Coordinates of C-alpha atoms in Angstrom, one line a residue:
X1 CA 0.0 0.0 0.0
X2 CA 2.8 2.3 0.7
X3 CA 4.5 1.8 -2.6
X4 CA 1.3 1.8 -4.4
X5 CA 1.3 5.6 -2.6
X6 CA 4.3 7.0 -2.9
X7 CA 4.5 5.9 -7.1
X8 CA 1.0 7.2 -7.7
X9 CA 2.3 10.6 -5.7
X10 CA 5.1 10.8 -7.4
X11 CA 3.8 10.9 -11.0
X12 CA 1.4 13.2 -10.3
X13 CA 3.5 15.4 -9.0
X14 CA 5.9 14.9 -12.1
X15 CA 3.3 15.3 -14.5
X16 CA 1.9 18.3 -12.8
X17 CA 5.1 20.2 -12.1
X18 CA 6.5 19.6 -15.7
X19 CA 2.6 21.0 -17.0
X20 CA 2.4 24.1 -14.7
X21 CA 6.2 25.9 -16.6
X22 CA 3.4 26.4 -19.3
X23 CA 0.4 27.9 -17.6
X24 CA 2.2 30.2 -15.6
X25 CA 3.7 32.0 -18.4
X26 CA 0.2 31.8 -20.7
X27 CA -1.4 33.6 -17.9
X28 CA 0.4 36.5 -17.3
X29 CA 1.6 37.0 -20.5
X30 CA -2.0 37.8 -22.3
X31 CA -2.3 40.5 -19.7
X32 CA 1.1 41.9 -21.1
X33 CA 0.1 41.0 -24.9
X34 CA -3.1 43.0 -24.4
X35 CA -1.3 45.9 -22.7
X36 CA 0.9 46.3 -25.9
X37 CA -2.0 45.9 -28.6
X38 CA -4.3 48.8 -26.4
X39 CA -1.0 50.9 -26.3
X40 CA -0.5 50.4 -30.1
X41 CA -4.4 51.6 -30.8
X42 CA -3.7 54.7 -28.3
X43 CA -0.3 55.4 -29.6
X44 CA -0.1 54.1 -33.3
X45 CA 3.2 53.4 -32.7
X46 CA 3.3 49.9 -34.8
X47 CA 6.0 48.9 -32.6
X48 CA 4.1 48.3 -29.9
X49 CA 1.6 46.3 -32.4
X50 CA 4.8 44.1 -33.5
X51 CA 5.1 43.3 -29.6
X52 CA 2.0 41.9 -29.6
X53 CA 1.8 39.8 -32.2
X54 CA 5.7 38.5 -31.2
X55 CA 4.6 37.3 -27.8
X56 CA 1.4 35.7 -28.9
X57 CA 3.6 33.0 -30.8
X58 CA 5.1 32.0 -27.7
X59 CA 1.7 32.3 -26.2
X60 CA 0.8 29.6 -28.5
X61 CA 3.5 27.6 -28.1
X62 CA 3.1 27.3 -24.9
X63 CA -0.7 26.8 -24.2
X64 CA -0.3 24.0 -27.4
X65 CA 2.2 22.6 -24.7
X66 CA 0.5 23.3 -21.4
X67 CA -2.5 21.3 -23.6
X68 CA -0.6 18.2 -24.2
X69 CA 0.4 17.4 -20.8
X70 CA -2.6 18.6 -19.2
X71 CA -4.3 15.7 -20.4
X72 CA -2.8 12.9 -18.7
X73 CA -3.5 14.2 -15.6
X74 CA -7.4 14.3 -16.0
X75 CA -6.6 10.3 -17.1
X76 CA -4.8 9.9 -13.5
X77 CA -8.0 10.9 -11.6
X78 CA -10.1 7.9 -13.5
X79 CA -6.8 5.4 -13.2
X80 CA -4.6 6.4 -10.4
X81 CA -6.9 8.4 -8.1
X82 CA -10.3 6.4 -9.3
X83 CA -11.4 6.3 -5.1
X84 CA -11.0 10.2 -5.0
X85 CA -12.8 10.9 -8.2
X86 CA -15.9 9.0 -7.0
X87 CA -16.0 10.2 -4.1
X88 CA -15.5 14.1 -4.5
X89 CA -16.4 13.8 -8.6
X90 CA -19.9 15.6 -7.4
X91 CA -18.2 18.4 -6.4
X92 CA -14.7 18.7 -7.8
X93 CA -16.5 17.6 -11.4
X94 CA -18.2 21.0 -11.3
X95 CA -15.7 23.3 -11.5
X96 CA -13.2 21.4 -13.5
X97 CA -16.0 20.8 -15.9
X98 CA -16.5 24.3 -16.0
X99 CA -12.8 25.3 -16.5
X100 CA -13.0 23.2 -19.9
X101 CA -16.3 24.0 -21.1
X102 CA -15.9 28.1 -20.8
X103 CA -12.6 28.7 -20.2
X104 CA -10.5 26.9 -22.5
X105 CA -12.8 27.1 -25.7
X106 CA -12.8 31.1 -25.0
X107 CA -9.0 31.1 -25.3
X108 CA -8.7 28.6 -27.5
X109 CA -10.9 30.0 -29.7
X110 CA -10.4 33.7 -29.8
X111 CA -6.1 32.8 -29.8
X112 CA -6.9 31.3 -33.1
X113 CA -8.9 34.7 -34.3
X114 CA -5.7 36.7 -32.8
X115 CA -3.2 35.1 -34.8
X116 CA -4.7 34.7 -37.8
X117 CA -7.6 37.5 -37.5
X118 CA -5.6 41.0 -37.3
X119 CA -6.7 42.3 -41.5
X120 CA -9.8 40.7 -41.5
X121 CA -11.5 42.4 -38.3
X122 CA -9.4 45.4 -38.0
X123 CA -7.8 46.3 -35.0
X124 CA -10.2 47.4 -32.0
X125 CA -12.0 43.6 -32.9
X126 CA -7.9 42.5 -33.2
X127 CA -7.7 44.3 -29.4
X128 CA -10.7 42.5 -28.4
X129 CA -10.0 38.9 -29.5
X130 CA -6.4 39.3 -27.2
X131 CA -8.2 40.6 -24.3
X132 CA -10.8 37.6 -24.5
X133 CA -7.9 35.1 -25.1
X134 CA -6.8 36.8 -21.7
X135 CA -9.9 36.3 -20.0
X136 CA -9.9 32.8 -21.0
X137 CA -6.9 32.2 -19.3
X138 CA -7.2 33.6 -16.3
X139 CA -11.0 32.0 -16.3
X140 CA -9.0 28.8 -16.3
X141 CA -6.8 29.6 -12.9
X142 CA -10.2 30.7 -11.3
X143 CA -11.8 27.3 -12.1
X144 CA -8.7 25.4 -11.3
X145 CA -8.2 27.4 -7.9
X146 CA -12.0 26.9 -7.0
X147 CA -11.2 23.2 -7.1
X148 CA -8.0 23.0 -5.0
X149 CA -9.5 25.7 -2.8
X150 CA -12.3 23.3 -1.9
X151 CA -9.9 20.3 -1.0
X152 CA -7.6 22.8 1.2
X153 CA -10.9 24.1 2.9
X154 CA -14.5 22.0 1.9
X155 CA -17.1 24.5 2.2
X156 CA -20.6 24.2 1.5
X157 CA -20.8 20.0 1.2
X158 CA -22.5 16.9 2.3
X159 CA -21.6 13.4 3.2
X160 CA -23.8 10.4 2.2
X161 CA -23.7 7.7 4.2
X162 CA -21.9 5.5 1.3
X163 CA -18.9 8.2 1.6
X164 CA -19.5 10.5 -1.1
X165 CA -19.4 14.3 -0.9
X166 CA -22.2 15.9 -2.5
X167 CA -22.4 19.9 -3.2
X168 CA -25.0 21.3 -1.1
X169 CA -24.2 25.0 -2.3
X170 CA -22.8 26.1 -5.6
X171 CA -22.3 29.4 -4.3
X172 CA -19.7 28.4 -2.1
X173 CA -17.4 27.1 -4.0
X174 CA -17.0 30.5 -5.1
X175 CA -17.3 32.6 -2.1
X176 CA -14.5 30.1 -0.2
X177 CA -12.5 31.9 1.8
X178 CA -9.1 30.4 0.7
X179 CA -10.1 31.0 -3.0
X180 CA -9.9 34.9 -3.6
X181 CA -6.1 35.1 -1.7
X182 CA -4.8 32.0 -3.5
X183 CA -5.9 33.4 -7.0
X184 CA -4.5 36.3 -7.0
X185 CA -1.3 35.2 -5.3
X186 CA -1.4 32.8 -7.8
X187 CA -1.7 35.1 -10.8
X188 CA 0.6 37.8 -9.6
X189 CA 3.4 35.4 -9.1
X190 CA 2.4 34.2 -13.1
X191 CA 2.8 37.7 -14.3
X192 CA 5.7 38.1 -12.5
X193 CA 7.0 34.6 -14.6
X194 CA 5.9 36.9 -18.0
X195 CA 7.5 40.0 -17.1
X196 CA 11.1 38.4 -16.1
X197 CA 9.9 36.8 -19.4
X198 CA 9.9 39.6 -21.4
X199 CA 12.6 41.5 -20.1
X200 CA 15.1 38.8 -20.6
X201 CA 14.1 38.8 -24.3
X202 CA 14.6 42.0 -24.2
X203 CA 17.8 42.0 -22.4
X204 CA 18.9 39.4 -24.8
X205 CA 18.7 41.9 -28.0
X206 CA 20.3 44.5 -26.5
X207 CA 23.5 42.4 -25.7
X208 CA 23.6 41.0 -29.1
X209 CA 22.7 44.2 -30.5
X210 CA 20.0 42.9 -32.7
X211 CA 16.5 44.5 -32.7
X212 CA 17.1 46.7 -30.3
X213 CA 14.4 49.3 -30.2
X214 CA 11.9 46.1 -29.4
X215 CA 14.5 45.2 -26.9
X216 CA 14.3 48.5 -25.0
X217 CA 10.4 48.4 -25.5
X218 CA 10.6 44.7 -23.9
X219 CA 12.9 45.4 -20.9
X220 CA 11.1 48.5 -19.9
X221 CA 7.7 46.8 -19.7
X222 CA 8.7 43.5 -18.4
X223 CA 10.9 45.5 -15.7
X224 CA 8.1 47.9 -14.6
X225 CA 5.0 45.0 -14.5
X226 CA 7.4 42.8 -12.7
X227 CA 8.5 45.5 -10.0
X228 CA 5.0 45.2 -9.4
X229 CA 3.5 42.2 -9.5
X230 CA 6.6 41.1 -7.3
X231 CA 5.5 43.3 -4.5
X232 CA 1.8 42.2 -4.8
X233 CA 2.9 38.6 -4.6
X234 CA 4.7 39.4 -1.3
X235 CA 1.8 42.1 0.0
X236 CA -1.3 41.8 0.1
X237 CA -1.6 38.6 -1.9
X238 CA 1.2 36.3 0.1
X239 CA 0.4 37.9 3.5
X240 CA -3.0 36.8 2.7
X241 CA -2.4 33.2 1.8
X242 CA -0.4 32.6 4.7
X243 CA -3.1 34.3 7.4
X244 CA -5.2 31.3 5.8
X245 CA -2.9 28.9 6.2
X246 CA -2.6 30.0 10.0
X247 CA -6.3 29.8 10.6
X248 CA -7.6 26.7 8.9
X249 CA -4.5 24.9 8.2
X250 CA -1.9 25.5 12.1
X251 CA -0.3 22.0 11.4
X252 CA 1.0 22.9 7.9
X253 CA 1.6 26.2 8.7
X254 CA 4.0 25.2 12.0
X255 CA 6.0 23.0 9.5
X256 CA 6.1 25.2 6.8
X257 CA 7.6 27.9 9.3
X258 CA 9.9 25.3 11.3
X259 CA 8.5 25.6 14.6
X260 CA 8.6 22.4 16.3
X261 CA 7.9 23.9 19.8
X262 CA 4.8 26.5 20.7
X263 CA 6.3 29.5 21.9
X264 CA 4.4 31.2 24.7
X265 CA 5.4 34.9 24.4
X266 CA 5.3 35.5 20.1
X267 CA 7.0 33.4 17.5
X268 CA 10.3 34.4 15.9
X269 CA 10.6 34.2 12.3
X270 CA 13.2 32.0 10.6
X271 CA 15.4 33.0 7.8
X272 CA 17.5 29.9 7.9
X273 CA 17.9 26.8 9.5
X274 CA 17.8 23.0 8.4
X275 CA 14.7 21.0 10.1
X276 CA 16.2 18.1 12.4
X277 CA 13.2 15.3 12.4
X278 CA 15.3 13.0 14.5
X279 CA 15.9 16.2 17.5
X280 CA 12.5 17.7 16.1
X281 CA 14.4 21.0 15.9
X282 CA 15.8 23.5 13.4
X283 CA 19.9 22.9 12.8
X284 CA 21.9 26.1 12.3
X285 CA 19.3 28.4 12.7
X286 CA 19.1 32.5 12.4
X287 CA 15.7 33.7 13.1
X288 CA 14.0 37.4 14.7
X289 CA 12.3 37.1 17.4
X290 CA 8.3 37.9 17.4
X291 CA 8.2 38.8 14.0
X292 CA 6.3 35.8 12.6
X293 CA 3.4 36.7 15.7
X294 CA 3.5 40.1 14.3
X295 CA 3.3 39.6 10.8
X296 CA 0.5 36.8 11.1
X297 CA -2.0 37.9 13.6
X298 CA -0.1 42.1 14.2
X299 CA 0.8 41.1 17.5
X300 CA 3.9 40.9 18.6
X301 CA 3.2 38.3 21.6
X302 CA 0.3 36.4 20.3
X303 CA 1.0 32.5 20.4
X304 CA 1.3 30.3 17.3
X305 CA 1.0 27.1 18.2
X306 CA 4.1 24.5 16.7
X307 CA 4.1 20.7 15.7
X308 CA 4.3 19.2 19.0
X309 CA 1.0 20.9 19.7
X310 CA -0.6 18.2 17.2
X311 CA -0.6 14.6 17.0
X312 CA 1.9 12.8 14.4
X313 CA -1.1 11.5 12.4
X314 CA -1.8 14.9 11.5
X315 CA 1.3 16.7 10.5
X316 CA 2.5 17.1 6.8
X317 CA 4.0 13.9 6.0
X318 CA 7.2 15.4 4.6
X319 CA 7.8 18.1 6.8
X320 CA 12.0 19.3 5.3
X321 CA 10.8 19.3 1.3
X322 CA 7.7 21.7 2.8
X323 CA 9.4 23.4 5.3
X324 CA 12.4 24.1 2.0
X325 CA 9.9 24.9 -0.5
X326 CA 8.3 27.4 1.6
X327 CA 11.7 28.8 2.1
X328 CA 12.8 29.1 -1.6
X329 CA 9.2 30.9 -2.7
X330 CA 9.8 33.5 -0.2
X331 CA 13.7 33.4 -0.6
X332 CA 13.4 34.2 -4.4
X333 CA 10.3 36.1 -4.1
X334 CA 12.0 38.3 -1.9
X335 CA 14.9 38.6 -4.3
X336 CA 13.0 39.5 -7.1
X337 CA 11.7 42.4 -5.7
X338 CA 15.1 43.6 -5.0
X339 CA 16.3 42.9 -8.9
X340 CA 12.9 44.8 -10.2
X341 CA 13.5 47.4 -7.8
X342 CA 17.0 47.7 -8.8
X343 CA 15.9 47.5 -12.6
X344 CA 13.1 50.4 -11.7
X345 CA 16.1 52.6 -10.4
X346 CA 18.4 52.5 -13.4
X347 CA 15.2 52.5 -16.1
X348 CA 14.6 55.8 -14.3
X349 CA 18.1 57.1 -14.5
X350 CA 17.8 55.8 -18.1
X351 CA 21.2 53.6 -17.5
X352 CA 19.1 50.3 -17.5
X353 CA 19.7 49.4 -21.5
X354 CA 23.5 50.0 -21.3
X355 CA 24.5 48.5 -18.0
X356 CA 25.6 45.2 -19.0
X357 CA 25.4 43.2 -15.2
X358 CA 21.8 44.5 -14.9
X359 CA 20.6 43.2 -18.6
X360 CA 22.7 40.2 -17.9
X361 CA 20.9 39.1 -14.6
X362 CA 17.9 39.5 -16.0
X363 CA 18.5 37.3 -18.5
X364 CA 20.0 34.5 -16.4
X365 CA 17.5 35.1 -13.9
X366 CA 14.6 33.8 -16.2
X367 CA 14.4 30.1 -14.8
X368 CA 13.9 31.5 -10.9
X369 CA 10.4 32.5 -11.3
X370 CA 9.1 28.8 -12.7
X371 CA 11.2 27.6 -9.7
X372 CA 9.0 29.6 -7.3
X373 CA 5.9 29.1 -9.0
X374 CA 6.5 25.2 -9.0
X375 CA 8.0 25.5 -5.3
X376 CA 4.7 27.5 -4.1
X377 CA 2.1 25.1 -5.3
X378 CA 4.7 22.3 -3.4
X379 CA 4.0 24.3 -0.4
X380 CA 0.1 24.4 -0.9
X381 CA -0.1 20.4 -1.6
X382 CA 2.3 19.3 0.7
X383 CA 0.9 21.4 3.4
X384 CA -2.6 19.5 3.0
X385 CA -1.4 16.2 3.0
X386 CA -1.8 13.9 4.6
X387 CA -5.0 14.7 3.5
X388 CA -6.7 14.9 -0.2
X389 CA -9.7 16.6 1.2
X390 CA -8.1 18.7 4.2
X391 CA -9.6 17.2 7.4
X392 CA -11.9 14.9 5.9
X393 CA -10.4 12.1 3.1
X394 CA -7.1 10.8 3.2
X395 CA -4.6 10.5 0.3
X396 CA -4.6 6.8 1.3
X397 CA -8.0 6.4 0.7
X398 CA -8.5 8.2 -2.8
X399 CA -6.3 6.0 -4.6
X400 CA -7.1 2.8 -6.4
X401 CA -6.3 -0.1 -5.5
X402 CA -6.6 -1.7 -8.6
X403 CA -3.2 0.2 -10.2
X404 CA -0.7 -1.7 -9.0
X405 CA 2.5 0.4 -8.2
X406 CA 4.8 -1.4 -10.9
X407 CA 2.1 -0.3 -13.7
X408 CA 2.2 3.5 -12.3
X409 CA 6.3 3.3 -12.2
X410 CA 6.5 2.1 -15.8
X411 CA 4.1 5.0 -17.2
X412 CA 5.9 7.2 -15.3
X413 CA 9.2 6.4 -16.9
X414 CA 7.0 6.5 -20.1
X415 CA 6.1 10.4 -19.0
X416 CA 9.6 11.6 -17.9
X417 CA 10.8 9.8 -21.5
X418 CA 8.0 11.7 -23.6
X419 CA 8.2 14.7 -21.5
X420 CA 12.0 15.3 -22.2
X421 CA 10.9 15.1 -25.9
X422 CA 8.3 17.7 -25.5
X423 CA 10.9 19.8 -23.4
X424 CA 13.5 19.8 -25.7
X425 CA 10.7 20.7 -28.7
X426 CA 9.5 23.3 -27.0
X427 CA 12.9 24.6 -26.4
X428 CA 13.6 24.3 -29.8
X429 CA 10.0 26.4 -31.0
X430 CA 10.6 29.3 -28.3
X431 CA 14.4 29.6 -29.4
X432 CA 13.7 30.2 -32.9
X433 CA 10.8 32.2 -32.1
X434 CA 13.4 34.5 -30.1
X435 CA 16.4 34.4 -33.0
X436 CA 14.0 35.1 -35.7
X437 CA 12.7 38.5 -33.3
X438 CA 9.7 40.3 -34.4
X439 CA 8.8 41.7 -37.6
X440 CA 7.9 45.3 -38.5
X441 CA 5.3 45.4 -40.2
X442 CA 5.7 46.9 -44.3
X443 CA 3.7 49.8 -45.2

């Protein structure tokens, strides 16, 4: 039973961490695609029309990508995670069914009209088709997040006496309190994926010289969306999701922090140390004192309880990869609002597009966002277990038993095999994307 755990765990997470690089980028970046077509019909600079156009070819790439290995992971709930599906499928069947049905025919649909659409509608129709391609997608993280909000807080359902949860009201699933914080946490750390996106392209041109003008236009926009969506994942929206975690989820939210003792007079925050599970206590640690109390309930003495306040049973069964996954989000969230702010400073003393370090960490920096994207969900799923359904179903009771673990390890070789394929394709479709640059358009 164990094994037949941990494998079907495992490729899940596999398949889902290898299919969220591709979201994350399609989500913030039609926010920035239809900030540059509305600033070409206000402007008429055709520039800023060639911008648009650019980035919705990687747009396409990567939603034709975050398609492909979406799809083995709504197969895993009727294989892998059969038990779950039937006995959540009346509730959890609503929103994903939703997310497919509206969402992902509106962006599918009107991306299609975008690329191909631009002489035959004109331009405020052009405008209007990106900014519906954008709703689409963030339509899509809604429906998602309603559905993981639910299994990190159930609201608004009823048990059967055969075990199956049934939705007693609809509205609740959309008035959840976890929902609204993790949402927009969620899409403010996307956008800040598209803008270190977009500024690396841009910083790439300008230090081989080659299309430079787009490269200015690129870093400028990327730096000056990511100075702030890096400070809205950090405040409100991350403040926000962490409160949550305090209040409905204490035993995640004592691991996630490292505190294996309740401390009576405030809790100090941690910046690092290395969690001891044999000594249940942090190794090497430098931490403030009260901080943590103040920052989660603004008082600088109030009590937050710690793991040995709740029994094993209940704790996150992997308490160092949450407890360093945590740790990394906020340790690269943290730096990226010191790189934007940096960015800011020297875009304002117009020295940003000649001073080579800057443009050169921003391109190397690009892979640190997906890190912290992938690292934060780690820290919302491995904070619920060892529940599937927080408080209520175990992940040991929503799998099937009739997968054994040797069939889920060989198609999970099969995935990291065909996965490395589509990796090094889509690799391949974004580089040449980049080399070949935009293209003016000819009057």
């Amino acid at each position: 039973m164990e094994d037949m755990i941990f494998y079907d765990r495992l490729q899940f997470a596999f398949t889902i961490t290898f299919h969220y690089i591709f979201p994350q980028l399609t989500m913030g970046l039609s926010l920035i695609i239809v900030f540059f077509k509305a600033y070409y019909l206000k402007s008429d600079k055709e520039i800023y029309n060639d911008a648009a156009k650019f980035f919705m070819k990687i747009f396409a790439i990567n939603f034709t990508m975050g398609v492909i290995t979406g799809i083995p992971m709504e197969f895993q709930f009727g294989t892998n995670w059969a038990k779950f599906s039937e006995l959540t499928g009346g509730i959890i069947g609503q929103t994903l069914a939703m997310e497919g049905t509206f969402s992902f025919f509106l962006e599918s649909s009107f991306l299609a009209l975008f690329i191909f659409g631009e002489k035959i509608m004109g331009q405020k129709l052009h405008l209007l088709t990106g900014f519906l391609v954008f709703l689409g997608s963030w339509a899509s993280g809604y429906f998602i997040l309603a559905t993981n909000a639910w299994m990190q807080h159930p609201v608004g359902y009823e048990v059967l006496e055969n075990g199956k949860f049934v939705l007693t009201h609809f509205s609740e699933l959309f008035t959840n309190p976890w929902l609204l914080p993790a949402f927009l946490h969620n899409q403010m750390a996307s956008l800040v994926t598209s803008a270190f996106v977009v500024a690396s392209i841009g910083a790439f041109y300008l230090l081989i010289k080659k299309h430079q003008e787009h490269g200015k236009l690129f870093v400028k926009t990327g730096v000056l969306f990511g100075v702030v969506a890096s400070l809205l994942v950090a405040v409100p929206t991350g403040d926000l999701n962490a409160k949550n975690v305090a209040k409905y989820q204490p035993a995640a939210f004592a691991a996630m922090e490292g505190i294996f003792e309740t401390e009576e007079a405030g809790a100090e925050i941690v910046l690092i140390g290395q969690p001891n599970m044999v000594e249940k206590k942090l190794d090497n640690k430098i931490a403030v004192p009260n901080i943590l109390s103040f920052l989660t309930y603004q008082d600088w003495n109030k009590q937050i309880v710690g793991m040995d306040h709740f029994d094993e049973s209940e704790l996150p069964d992997n308490i160092p990869a949450l407890y360093y996954s945590y740790h990394i989000m906020v340790g690269l969230g943290t730096i990226f609002i010191g790189i934007m702010f940096l960015a800011t400073l020297f875009l304002y003393l117009k020295k940003l597009y000649t001073f080579k370090p800057l443009l050169w960490t921003l391109l190397f920096l690009v892979p640190f966002p997906f890190i912290a994207n992938i690292t934060g969900w780690y820290v919302a799923e491995l904070g619920r277990q060892p529940y599937l359904v927080y408080g209520l179903l175990r992940t040991s009771e929503g799998i099937s038993p009739t997968v054994s673990s040797g069939n889920t390890l060989f198609t999970l070789l099969g995935f990291v095999a065909l996965y490395m394929l589509l990796g090094l394709l889509f690799l391949l479709l974004v580089g040449k994307t980049i080399y070949q640059g935009p293209k003016p358009q000819k009057h």
